Coordinates of N, CA and C in Angstrom, one line a residue:
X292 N -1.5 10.6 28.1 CA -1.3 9.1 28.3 C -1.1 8.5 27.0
X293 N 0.1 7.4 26.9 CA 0.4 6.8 25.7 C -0.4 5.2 25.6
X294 N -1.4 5.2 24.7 CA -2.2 4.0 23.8 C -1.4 3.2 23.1
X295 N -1.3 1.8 23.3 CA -0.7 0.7 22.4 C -1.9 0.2 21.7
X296 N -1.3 -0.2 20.8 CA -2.3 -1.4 19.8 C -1.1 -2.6 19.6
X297 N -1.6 -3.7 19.4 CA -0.7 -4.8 18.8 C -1.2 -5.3 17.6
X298 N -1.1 -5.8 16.4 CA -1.9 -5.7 15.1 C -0.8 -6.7 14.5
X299 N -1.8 -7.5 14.2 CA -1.0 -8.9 13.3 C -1.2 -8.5 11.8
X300 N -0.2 -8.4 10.7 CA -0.8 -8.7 9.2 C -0.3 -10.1 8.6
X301 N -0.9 -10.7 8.0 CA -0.2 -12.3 7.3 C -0.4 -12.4 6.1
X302 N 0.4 -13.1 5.2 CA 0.0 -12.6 3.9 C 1.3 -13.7 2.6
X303 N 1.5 -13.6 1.7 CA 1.9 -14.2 1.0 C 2.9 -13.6 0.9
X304 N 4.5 -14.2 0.9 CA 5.3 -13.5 0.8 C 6.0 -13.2 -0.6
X305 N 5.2 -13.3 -1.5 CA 5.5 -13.6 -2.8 C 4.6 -12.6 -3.5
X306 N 5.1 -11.7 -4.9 CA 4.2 -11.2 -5.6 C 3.8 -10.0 -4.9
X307 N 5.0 -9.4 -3.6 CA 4.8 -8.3 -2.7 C 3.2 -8.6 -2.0
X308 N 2.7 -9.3 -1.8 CA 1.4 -9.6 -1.3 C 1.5 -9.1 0.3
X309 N 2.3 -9.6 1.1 CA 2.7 -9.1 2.5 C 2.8 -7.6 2.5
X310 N 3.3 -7.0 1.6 CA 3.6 -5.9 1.6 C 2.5 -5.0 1.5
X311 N 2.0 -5.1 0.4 CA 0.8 -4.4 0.2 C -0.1 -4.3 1.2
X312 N -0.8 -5.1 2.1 CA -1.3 -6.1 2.8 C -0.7 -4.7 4.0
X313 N 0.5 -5.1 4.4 CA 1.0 -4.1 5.3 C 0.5 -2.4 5.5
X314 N 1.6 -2.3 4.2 CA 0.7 -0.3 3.6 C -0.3 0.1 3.9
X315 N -1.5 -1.3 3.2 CA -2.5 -0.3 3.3 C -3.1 -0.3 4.9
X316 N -2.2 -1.9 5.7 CA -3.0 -1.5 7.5 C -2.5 -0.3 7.7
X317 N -0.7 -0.5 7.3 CA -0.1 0.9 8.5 C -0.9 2.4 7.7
X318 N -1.4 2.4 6.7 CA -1.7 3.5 6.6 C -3.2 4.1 6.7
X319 N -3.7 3.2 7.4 CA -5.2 2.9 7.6 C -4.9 3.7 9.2
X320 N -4.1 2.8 10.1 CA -3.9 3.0 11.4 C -2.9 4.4 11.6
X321 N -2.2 5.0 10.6 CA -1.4 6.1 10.4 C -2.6 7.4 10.5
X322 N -3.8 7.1 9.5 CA -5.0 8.3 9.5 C -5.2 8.3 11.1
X323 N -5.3 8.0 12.0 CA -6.1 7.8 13.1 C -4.7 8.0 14.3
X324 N -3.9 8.6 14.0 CA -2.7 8.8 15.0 C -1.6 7.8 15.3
X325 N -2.4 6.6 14.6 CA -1.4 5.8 15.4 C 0.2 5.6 14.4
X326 N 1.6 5.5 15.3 CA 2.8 5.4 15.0 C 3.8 4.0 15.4
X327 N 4.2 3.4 14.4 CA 4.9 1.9 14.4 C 5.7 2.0 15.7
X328 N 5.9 1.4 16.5 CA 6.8 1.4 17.9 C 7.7 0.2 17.7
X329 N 7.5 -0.9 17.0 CA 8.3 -2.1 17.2 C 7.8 -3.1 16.0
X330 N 8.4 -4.0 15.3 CA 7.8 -4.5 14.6 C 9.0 -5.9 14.0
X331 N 8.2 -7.5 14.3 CA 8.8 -8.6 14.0 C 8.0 -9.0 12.5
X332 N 8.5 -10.1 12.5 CA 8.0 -11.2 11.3 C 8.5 -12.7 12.1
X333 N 7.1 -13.6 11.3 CA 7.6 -15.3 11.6 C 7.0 -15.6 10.8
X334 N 7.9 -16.9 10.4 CA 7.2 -17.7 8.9 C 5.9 -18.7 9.8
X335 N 5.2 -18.3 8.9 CA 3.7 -19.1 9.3 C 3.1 -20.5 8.4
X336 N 4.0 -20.5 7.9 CA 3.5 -21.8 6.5 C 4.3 -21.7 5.5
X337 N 4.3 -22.2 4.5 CA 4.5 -22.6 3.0 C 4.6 -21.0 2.8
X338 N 5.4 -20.1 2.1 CA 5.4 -18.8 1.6 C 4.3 -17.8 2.2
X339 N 4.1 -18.2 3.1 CA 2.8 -17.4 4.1 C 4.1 -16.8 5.6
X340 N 4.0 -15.3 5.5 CA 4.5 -14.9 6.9 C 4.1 -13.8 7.6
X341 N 4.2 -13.7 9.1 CA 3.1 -12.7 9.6 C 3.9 -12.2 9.9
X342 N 3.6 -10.5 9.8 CA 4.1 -9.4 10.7 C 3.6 -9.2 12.1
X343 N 4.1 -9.0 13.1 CA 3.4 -8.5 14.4 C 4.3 -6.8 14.9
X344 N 3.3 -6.0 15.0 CA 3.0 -4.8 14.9 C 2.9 -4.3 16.1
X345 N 3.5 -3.0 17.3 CA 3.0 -2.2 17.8 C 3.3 -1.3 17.8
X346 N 1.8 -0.8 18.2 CA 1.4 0.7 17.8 C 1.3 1.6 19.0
X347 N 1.9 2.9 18.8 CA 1.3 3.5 19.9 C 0.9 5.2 19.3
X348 N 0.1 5.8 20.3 CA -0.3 6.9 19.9 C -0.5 7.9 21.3
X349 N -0.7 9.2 21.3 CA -0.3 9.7 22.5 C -2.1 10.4 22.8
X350 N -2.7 9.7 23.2 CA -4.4 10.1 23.6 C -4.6 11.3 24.2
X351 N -4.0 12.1 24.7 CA -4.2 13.2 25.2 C -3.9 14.2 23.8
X352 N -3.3 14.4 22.8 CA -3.6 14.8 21.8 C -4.8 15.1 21.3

C-alpha cells in the first residue's frame, strides 16, 4: 500500500534561504523512505515563498 504525506516548507527567498530550508526537509523525509511525488510554490509575502510538497512512500516495504 502507497503512503502520502503533504509537507509545507516557507522561507525567504533570498540568500538561498528557501532552499536550504527545503534540502534539509527533503532529506530528512528522504532517510525515512519517503519520495517527492509532486511539488508547487506560492508567493506568501514580501520575499517570503512556500513550497507545498507531496510525498509518497510504498509501506509495505
Amino acid at each position: 500500500m502507497t503512503e502520502y504525506k503533504f509537507v509545507t516548507v516557507a522561507g525567504w527567498v533570498t540568500n538561498r534561504g528557501l532552499e536550504r530550508k527545503m534540502d534539509g526537509k527533503l532529506a530528512s523525509l528522504a532517510s525515512e523512505g519517503w519520495v517527492v511525488r509532486e511539488m508547487s510554490w506560492g508567493v506568501s509575502g514580501f520575499f517570503v515563498a512556500t513550497l507545498f510538497i507531496v510525498l509518497e512512500r510504498n509501506a509495505d516495504a
